[in-house]
Short mmCIF file of C-alpha atoms in Angstrom, two decimals:
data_model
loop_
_atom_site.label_atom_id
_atom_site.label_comp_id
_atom_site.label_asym_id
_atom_site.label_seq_id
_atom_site.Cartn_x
_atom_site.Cartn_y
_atom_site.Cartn_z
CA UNK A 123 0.21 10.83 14.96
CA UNK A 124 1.11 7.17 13.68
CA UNK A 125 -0.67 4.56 15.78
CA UNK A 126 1.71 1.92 14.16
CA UNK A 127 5.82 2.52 13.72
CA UNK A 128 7.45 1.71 10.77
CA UNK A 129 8.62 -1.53 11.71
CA UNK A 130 5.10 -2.77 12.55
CA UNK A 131 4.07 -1.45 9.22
CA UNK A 132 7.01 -3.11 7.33
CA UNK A 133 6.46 -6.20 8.94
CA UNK A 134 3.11 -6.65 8.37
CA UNK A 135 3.68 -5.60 4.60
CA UNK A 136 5.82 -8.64 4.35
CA UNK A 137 3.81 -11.14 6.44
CA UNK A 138 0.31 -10.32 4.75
CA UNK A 139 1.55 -9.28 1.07
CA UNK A 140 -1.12 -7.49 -0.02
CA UNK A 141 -2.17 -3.62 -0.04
CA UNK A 142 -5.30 -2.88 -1.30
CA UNK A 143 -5.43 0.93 -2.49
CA UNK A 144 -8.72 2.94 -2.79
CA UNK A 145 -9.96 6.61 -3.46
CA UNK A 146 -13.82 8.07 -3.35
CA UNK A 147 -14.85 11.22 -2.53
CA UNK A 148 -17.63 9.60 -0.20
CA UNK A 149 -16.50 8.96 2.91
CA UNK A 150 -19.62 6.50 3.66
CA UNK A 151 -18.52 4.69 0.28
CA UNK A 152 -14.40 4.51 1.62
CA UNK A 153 -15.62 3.13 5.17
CA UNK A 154 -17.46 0.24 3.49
CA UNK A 155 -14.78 -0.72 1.30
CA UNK A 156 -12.38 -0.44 4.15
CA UNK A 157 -14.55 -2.66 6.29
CA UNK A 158 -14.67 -5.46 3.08
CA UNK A 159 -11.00 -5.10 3.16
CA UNK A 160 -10.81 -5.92 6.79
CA UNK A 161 -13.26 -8.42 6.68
CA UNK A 162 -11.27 -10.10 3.94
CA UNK A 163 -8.42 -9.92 6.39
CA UNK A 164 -6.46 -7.22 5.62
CA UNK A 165 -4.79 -5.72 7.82
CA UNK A 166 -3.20 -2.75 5.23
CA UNK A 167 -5.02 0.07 3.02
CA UNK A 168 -3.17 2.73 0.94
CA UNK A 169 -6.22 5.90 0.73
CA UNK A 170 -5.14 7.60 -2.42
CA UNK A 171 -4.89 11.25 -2.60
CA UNK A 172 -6.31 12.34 -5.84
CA UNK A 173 -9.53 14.59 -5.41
CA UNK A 174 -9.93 17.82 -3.67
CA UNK A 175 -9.99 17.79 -0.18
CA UNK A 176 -8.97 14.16 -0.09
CA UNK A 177 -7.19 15.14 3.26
CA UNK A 178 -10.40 15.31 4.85
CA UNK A 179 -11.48 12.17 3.95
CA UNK A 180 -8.71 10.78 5.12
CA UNK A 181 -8.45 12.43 8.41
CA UNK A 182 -12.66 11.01 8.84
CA UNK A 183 -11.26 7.32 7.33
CA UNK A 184 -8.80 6.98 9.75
CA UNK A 185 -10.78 8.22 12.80
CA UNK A 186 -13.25 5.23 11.90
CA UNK A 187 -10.58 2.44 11.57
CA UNK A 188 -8.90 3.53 15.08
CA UNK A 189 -12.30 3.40 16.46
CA UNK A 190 -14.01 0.40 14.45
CA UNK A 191 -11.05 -1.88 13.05
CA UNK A 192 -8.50 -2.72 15.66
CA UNK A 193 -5.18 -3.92 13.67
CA UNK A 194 -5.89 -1.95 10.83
CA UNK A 195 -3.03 0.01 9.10
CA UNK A 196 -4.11 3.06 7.26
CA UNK A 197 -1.67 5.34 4.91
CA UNK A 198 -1.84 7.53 2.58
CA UNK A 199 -0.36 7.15 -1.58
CA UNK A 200 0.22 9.41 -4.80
CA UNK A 201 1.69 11.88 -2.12
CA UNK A 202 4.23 13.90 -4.18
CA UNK A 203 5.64 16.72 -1.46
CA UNK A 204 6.49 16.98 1.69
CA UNK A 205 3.92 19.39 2.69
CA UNK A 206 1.40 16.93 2.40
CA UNK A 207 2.92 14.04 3.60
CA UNK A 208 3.36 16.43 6.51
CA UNK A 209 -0.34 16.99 6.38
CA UNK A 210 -1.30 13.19 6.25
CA UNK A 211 0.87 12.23 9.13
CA UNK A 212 -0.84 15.00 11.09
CA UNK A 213 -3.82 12.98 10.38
CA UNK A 214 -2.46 9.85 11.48
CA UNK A 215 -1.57 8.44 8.28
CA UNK A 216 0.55 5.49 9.47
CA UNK A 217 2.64 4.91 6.14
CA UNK A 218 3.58 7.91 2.78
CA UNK A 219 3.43 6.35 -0.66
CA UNK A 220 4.86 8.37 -3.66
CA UNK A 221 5.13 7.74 -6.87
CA UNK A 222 8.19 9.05 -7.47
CA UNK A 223 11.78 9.52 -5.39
CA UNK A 224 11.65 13.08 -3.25
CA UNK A 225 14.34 13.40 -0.89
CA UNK A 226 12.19 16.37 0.62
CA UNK A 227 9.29 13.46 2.07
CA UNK A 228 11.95 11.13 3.00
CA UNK A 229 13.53 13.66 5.47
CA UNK A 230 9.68 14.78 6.59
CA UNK A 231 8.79 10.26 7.23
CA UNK A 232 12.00 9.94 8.75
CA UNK A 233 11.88 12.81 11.02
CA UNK A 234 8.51 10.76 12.51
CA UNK A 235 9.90 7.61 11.46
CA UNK A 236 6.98 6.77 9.46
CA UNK A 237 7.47 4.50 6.63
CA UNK A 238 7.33 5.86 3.55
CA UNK A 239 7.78 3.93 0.03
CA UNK A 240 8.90 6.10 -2.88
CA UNK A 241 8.43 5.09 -6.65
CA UNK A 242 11.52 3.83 -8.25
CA UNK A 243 12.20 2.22 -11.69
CA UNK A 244 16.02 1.38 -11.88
CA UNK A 245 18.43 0.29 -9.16
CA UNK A 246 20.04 3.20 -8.74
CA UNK A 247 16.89 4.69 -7.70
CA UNK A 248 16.40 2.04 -5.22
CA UNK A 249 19.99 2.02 -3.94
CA UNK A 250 19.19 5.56 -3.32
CA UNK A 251 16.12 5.07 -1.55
CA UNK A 252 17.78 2.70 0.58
CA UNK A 253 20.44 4.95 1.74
CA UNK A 254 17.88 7.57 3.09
CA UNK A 255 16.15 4.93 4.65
CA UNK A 256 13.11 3.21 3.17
CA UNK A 257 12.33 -0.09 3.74
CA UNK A 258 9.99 -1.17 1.37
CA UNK A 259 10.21 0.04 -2.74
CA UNK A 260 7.57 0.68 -4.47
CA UNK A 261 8.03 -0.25 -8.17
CA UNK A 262 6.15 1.66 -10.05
CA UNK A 263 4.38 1.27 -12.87
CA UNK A 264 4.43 -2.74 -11.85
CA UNK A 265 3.36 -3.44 -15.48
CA UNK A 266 5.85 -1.77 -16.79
CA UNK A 267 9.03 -3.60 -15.06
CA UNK A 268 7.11 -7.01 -14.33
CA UNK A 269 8.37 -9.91 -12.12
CA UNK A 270 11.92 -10.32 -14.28
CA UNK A 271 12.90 -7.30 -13.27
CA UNK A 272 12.38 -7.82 -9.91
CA UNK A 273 14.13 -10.92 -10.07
CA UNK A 274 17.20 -8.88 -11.69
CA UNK A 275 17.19 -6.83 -8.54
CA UNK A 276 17.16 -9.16 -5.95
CA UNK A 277 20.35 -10.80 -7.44
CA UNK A 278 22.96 -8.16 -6.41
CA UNK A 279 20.77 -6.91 -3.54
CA UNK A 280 18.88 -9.44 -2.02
CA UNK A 281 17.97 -7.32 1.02
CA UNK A 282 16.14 -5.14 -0.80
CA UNK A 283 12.06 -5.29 -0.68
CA UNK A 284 9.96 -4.13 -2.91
CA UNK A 285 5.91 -3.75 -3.03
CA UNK A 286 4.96 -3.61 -7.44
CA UNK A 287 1.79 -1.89 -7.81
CA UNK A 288 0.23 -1.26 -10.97
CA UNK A 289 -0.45 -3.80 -13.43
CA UNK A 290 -1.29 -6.60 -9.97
CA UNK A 291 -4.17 -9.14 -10.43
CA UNK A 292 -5.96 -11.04 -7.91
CA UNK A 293 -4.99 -14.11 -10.27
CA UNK A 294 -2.75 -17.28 -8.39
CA UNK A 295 -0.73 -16.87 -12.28
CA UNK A 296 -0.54 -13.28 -11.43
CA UNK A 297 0.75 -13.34 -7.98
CA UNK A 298 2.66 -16.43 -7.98
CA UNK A 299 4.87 -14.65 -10.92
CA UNK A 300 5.63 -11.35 -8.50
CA UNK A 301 6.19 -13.68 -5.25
CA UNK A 302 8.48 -16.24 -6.91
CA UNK A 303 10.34 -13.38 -8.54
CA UNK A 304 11.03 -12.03 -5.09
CA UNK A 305 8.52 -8.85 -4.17
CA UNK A 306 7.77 -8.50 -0.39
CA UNK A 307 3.99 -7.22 -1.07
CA UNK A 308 1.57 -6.26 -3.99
CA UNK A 309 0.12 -3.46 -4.38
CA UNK A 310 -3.75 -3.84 -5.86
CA UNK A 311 -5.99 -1.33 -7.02
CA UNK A 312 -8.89 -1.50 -9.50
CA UNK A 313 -8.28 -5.16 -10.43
CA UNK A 314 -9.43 -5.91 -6.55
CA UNK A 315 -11.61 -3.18 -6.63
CA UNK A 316 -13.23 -2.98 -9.30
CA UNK A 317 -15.75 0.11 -10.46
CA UNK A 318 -18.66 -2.71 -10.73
CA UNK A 319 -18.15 -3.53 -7.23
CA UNK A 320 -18.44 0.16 -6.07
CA UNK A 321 -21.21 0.70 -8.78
CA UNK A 322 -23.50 -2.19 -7.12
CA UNK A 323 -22.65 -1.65 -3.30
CA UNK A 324 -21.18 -5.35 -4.00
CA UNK A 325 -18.82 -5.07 -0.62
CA UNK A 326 -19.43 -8.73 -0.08
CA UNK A 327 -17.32 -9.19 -3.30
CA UNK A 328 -15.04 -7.35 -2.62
CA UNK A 329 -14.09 -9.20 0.82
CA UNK A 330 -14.23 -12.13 -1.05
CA UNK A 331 -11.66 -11.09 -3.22
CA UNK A 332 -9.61 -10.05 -0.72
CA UNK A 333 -10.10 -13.29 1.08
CA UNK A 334 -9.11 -15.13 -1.55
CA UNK A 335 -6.05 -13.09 -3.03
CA UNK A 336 -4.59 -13.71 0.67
CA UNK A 337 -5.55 -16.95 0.30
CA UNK A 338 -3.69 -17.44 -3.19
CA UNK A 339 -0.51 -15.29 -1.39
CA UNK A 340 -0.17 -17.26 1.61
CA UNK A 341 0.00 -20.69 -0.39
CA UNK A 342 2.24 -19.05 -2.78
CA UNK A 343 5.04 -18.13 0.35
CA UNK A 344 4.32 -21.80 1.75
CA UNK A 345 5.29 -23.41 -0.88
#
C-alpha cells in the first residue's frame, strides 16, 4: 500500500522538480544509488521496470527506503498494463509511470488513488489524460517535443503540468529552457546517472549531481 497519496506525491513533484529514474538488477547497487539520491536531497525516485523480476527488486527497494529514508517517495515507470501497475502498488509503489496513455492503469491508480503519469505527445492526449484524472503528464520522448512545445501547451491550458523526461540534462541551459517553458518537474535518467558512475561505485558523484541539479532548479523557479 502507498505510504504517500497522490497529492503528497504531486506536490512534492512540483516543489522539488526533479525525478531521478534508475534500473539494476542488483538490489545492493539500487539501494546505494537511492541513498546518493537522497543524500543529494531528493525526495522522488522513479525504479524502472525493465529486467526480469524487476518486481522483486522493487518490492526489497522500497522496504529499505520506508525503513532507512524517511520522506522518500518511491514509484515505479515503463509500466505498460494494469496488471502490473496492480502488482507495483501491492508493493507499495507510491506513484505508476507509463510511457504511453492506457485507460486500463488509470482506472487500476485511481481506484487506490495513486498517482499515475501516462506518456502523451499531443494535447489531445493530455486533455484526455486529464479527464480520467492525472495530475502530472509525462511528455515523452522529452527530446523529441522540447521546451517550445511545452510552452505551446501551457497557452490554452495553463493548468496543465507536465514532468518531460527523456532528452533532460543536469545543465542550468538545460533546465532553465524546460522550467521557463512551463514543466512542473524533469524527469532525469542516464544524464544524472551516468553508467561511469555505476561502473566506479562513484555514489558520491552522483549526490553531487543531484545536489547541484536541485540547486540549478530551485534558482531557476526563484527567479
Amino acid at each position: 500500500m502507498a505510504q504517500y497519496t497522490r497529492i503528497d506525491v504531486a506536490k512534492t513533484m512540483k516543489e522539488t522538480g526533479l525525478v531521478p529514474l534508475f534500473y539494476n538488477a542488483d538490489i545492493a547497487v539500487c539501494k546505494q544509488v537511492l541513498k546518493a539520491c537522497y543524500d543529494g536531497g531528493a525526495r522522488l525516485m522513479e525504479f524502472v521496470s525493465r529486467g526480469d523480476f524487476a518486481h522483486e527488486v522493487f518490492g526489497e527497494l522500497n522496504k529499505y527506503a520506508i525503513a532507512e529514508l524517511p520522506g522518500m517517495i518511491l514509484g515505479v515507470g515503463s509500466v505498460t498494463d494494469a496488471a502490473s501497475a496492480s502488482l507495483y502498488m501491492q508493493l507499495g509503489a507510491n506513484f505508476i509511470v507509463t510511457p504511453v496513455l492506457r485507460e486500463d492503469i488509470a482506472i487500476v491508480c485511481n481506484r487506490r488513488k495513486v498517482l499515475w503519469s501516462p506518456g502523451c505527445g499531443s494535447l489531445t492526449e493530455i486533455a484526455k489524460a486529464e479527464e480520467l484524472g492525472c495530475e502530472v503528464v509525462k511528455l515523452f520522448p522529452g527530446d523529441v517535443y522540447g521546451p517550445k512545445f511545452v510552452k505551446g501547451i501551457k497557452g490554452p491550458q495553463p493548468w496543465t503540468s507536465i514532468m518531460p523526461t527523456g532528452g533532460v540534462a543536469p545543465t542550468e541551459e538545460n533546465l532553465k529552457a524546460w522550467f521557463e517553458a512551463g514543466v512542473t518537474c524533469v524527469g532525469m535518467g542516464s544524464k544524472l546517472i551516468s553508467k561511469e558512475i555505476i561502473a566506479n561505485n562513484d555514489f558520491k558523484a552522483l549526490e553531487t549531481n543531484v545536489k547541484n541539479a536541485l540547486d540549478i532548479i530551485k534558482t531557476i523557479k526563484t527567479q
